[in-house]
PDB file of C-alpha atoms in Angstrom:
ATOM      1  CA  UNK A   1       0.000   0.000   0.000  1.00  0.00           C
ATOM      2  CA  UNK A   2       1.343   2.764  -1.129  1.00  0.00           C
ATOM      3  CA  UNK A   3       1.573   6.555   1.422  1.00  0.00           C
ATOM      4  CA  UNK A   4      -0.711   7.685  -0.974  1.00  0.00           C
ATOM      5  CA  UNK A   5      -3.679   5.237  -0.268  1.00  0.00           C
ATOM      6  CA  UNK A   6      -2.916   6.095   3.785  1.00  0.00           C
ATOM      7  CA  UNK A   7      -3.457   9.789   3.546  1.00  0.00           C
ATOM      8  CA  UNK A   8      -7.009   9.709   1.175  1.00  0.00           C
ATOM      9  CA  UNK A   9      -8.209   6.888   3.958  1.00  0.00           C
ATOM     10  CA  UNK A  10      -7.204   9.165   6.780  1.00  0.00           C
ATOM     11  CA  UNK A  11      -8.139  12.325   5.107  1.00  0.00           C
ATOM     12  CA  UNK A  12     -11.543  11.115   3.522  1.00  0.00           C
ATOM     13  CA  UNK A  13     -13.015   9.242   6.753  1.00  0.00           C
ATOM     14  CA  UNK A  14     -13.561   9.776  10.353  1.00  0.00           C
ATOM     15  CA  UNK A  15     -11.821   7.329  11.900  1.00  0.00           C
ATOM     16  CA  UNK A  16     -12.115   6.742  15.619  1.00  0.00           C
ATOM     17  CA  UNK A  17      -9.719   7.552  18.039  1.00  0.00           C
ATOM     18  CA  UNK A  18      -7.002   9.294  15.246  1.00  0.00           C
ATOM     19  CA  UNK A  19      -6.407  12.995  15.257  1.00  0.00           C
ATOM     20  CA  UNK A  20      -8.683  14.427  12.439  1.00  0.00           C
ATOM     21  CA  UNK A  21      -6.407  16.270  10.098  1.00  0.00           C
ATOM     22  CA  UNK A  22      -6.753  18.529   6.895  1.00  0.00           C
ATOM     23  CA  UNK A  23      -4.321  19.002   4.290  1.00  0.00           C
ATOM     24  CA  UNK A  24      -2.703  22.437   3.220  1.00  0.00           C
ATOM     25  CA  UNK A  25      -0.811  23.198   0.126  1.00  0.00           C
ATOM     26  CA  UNK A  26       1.949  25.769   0.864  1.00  0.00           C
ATOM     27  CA  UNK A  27       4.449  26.592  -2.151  1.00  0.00           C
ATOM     28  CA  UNK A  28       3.254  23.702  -3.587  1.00  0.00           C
ATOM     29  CA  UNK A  29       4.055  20.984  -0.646  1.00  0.00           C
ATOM     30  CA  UNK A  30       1.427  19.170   1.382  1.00  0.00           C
ATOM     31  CA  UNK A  31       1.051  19.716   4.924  1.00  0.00           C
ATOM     32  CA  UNK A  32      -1.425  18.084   7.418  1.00  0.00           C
ATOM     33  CA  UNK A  33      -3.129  20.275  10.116  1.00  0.00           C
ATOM     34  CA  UNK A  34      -4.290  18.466  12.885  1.00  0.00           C
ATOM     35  CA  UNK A  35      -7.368  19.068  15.205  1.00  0.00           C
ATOM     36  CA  UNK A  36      -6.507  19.311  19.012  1.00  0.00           C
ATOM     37  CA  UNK A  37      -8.595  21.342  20.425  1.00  0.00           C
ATOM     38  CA  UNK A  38     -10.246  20.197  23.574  1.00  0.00           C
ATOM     39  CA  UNK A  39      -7.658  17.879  23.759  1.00  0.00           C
ATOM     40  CA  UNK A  40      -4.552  17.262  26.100  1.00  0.00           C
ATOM     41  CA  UNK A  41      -1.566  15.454  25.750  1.00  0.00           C
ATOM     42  CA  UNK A  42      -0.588  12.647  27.540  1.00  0.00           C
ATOM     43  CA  UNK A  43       2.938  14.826  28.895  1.00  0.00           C
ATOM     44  CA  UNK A  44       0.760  17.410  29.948  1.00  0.00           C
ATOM     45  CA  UNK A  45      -2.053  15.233  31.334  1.00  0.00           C
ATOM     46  CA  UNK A  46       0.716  13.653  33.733  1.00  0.00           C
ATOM     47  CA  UNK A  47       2.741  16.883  33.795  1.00  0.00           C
ATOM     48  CA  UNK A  48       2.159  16.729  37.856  1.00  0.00           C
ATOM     49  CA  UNK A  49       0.542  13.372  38.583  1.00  0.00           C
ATOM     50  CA  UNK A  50       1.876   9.458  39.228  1.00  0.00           C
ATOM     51  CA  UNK A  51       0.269   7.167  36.909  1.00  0.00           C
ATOM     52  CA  UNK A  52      -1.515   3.990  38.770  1.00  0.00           C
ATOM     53  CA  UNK A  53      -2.330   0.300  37.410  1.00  0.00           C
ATOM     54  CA  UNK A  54      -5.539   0.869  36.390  1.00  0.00           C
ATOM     55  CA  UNK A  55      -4.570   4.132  34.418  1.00  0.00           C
ATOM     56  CA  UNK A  56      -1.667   2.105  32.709  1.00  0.00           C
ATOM     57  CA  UNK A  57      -3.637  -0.552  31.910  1.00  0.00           C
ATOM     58  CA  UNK A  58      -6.285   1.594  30.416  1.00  0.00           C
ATOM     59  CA  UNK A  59      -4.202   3.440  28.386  1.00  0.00           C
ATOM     60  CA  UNK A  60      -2.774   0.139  26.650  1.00  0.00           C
ATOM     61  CA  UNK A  61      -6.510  -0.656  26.386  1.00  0.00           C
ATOM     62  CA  UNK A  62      -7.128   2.179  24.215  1.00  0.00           C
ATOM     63  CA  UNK A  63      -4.029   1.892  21.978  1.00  0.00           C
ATOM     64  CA  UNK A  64      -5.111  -1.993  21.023  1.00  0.00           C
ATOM     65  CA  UNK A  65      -8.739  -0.470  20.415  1.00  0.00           C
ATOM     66  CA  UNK A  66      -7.263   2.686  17.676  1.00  0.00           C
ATOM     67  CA  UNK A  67      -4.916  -0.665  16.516  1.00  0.00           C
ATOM     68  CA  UNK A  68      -8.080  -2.416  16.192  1.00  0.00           C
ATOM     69  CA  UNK A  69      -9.848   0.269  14.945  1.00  0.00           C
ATOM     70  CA  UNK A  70      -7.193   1.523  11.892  1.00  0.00           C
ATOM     71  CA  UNK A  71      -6.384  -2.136  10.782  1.00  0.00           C
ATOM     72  CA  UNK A  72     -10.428  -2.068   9.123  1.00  0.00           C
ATOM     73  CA  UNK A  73      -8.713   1.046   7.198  1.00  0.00           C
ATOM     74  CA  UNK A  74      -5.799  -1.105   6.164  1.00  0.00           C
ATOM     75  CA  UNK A  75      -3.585   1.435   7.703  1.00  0.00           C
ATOM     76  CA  UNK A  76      -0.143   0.408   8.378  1.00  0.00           C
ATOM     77  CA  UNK A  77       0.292   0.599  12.622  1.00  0.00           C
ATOM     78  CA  UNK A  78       4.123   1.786  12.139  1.00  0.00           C
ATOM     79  CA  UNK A  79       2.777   5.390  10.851  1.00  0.00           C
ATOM     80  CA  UNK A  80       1.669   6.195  14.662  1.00  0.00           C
ATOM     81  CA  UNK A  81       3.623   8.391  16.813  1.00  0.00           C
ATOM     82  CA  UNK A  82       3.641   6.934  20.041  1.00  0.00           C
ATOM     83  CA  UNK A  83       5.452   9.541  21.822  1.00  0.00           C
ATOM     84  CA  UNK A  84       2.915  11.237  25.170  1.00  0.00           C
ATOM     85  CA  UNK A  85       3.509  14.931  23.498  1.00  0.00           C
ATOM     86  CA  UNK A  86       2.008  13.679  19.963  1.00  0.00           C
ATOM     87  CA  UNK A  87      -0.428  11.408  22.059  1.00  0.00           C
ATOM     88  CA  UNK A  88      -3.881  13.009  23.519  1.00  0.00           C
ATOM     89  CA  UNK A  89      -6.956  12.504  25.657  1.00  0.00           C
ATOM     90  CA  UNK A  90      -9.756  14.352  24.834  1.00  0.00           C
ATOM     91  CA  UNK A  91     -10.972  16.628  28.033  1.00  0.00           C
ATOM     92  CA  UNK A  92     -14.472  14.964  27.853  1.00  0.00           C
ATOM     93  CA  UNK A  93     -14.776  11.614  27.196  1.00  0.00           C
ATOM     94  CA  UNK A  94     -10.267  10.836  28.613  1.00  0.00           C
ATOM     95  CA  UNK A  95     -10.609   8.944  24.989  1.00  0.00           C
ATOM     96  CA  UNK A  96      -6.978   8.009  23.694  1.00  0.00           C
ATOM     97  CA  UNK A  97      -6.356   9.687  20.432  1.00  0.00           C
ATOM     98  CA  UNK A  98      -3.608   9.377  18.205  1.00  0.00           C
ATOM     99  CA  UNK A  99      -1.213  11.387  15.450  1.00  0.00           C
ATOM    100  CA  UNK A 100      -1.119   9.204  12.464  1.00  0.00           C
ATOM    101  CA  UNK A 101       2.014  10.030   9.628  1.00  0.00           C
ATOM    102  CA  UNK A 102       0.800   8.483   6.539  1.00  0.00           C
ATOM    103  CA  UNK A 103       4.681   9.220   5.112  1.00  0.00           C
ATOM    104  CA  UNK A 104       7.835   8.588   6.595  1.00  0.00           C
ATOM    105  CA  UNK A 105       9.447  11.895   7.714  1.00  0.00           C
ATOM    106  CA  UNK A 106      12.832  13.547   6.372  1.00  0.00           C
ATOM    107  CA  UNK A 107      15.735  12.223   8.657  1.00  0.00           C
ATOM    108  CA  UNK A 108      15.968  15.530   9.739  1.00  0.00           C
ATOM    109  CA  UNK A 109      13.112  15.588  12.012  1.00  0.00           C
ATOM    110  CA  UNK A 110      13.101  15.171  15.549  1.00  0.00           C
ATOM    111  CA  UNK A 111      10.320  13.083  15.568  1.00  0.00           C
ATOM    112  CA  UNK A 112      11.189   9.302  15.121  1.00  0.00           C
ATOM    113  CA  UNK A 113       7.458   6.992  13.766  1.00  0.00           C
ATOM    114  CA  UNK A 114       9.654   3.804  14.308  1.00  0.00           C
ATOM    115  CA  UNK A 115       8.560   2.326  11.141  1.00  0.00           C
ATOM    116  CA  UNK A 116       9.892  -1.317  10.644  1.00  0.00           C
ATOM    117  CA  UNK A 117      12.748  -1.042  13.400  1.00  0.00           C
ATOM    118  CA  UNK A 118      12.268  -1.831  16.925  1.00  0.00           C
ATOM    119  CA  UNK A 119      11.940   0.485  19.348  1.00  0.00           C
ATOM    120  CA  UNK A 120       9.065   2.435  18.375  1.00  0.00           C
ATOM    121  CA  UNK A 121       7.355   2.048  21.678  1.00  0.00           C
ATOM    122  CA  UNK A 122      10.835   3.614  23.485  1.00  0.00           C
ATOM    123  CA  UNK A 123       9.320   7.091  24.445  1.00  0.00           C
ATOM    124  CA  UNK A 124       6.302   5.841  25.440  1.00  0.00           C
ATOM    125  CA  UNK A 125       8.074   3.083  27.951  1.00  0.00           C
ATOM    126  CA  UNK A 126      10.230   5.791  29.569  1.00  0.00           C
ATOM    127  CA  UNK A 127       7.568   7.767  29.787  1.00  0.00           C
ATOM    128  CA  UNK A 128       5.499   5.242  32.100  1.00  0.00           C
ATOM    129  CA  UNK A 129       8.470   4.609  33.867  1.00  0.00           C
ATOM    130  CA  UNK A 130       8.862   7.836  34.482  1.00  0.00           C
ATOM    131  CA  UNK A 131       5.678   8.681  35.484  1.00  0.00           C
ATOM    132  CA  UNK A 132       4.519   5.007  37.297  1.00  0.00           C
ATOM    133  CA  UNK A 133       3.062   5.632  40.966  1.00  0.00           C
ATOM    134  CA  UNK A 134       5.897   3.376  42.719  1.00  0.00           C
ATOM    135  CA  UNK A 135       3.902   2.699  45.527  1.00  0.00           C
ATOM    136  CA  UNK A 136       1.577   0.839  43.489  1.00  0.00           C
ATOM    137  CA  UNK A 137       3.247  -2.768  43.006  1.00  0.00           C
ATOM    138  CA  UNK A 138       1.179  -3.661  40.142  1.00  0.00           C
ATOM    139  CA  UNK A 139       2.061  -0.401  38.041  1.00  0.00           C
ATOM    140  CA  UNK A 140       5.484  -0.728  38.662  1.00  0.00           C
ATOM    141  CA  UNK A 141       5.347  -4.189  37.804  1.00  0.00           C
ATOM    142  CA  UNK A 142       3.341  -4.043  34.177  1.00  0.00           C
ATOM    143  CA  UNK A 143       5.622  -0.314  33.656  1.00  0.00           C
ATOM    144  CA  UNK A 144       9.147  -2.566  34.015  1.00  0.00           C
ATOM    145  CA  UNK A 145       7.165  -5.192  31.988  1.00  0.00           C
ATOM    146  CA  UNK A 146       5.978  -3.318  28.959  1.00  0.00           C
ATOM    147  CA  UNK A 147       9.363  -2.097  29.144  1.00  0.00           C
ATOM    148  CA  UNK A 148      11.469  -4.956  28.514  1.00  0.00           C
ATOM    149  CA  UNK A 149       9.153  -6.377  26.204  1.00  0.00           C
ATOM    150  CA  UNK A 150       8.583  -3.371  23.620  1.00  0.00           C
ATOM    151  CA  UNK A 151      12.494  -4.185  23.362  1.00  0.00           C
ATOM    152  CA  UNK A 152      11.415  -8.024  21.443  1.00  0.00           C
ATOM    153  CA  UNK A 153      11.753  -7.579  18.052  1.00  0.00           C
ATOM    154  CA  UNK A 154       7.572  -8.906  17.745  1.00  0.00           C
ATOM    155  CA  UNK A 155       6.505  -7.011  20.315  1.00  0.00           C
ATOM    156  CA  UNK A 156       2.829  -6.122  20.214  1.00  0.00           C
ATOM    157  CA  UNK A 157       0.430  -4.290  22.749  1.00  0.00           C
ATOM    158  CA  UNK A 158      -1.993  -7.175  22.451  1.00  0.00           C
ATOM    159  CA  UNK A 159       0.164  -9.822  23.538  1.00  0.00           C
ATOM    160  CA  UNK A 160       1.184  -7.061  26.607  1.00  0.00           C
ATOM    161  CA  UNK A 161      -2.676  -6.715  27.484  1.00  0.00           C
ATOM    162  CA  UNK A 162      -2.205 -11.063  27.676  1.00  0.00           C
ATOM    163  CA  UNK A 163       0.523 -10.410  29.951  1.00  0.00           C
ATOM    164  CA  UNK A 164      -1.266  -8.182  32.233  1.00  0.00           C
ATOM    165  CA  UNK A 165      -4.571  -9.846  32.229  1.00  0.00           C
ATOM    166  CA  UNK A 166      -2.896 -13.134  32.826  1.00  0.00           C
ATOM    167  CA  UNK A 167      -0.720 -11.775  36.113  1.00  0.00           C
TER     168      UNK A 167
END
């Protein structure tokens, strides 16, 4: 599938849980404008708060459900930027939604989409870490978990919901 079939499925349907986005021609290049108002990233969200289990585990609820939700699309997972200051809740509902990059990005940029390496999941695993409530066993646990796991080569977040539902 080509970057050209991602961007007319993200641009001509509403898609649940991604960013809704329009495209912009300046000087003859295309740029995507995405819509975040009344929405808050996940950096800011946890700017000043611990994360517990139950918010951990949620969150990795609602990234399987866009996953789920994208794959009827036939978009490619690897164009998601999993980093928590591309990655928002909206002030409502605490829905998950997230930026989708249907292109790979110049080398230049600072922002890395992960696409066919391992690793992809690395800012949002520090983040958690980062952020875990360490008196709560359980998110400490699943944070050191996800982790070391997002580090396997065939890593997905549905075989890490397994993991957590199992333990």
């Amino acid at each position: 599938l080509g970057e050209s079939y991602l961007l007319k499925m993200m641009l001509n349907n509403k898609i649940e849980n991604l960013l809704c986005c329009k495209e912009n021609y300046l000087e003859d290049k295309s740029q995507l404008f995405y819509e975040i108002s009344n929405k808050k990233s996940l950096l800011k969200e946890y700017e000043a708060k611990t994360m517990a289990f139950e918010e951990i585990y949620n969150l990795f609820q609602q990234l399987s459900q866009v996953f789920t939700n994208v794959s009827a699309y036939l978009l490619k997972q690897e164009y998601f930027l999993l980093d928590p200051q591309y990655m928002f809740l909206d002030l409502e509902t605490k829905e998950l939604n997230l930026l989708y990059i249907p292109f790979q990005l110049n080398n230049d940029s600072d922002m890395t989409l992960g696409i066919k390496t391992v690793g992809r999941y690395y800012k949002l695993a520090d983040f958690i870490l980062e952020k875990i409530n360490h008196r709560d066993e359980y998110a400490v646990n699943i944070a050191y978990q996800f982790y070391k796991m997002s580090k396997e080569d065939y890593f997905s977040i549905s075989s890490f919901i397994n993991y957590i539902e199992k333990e």
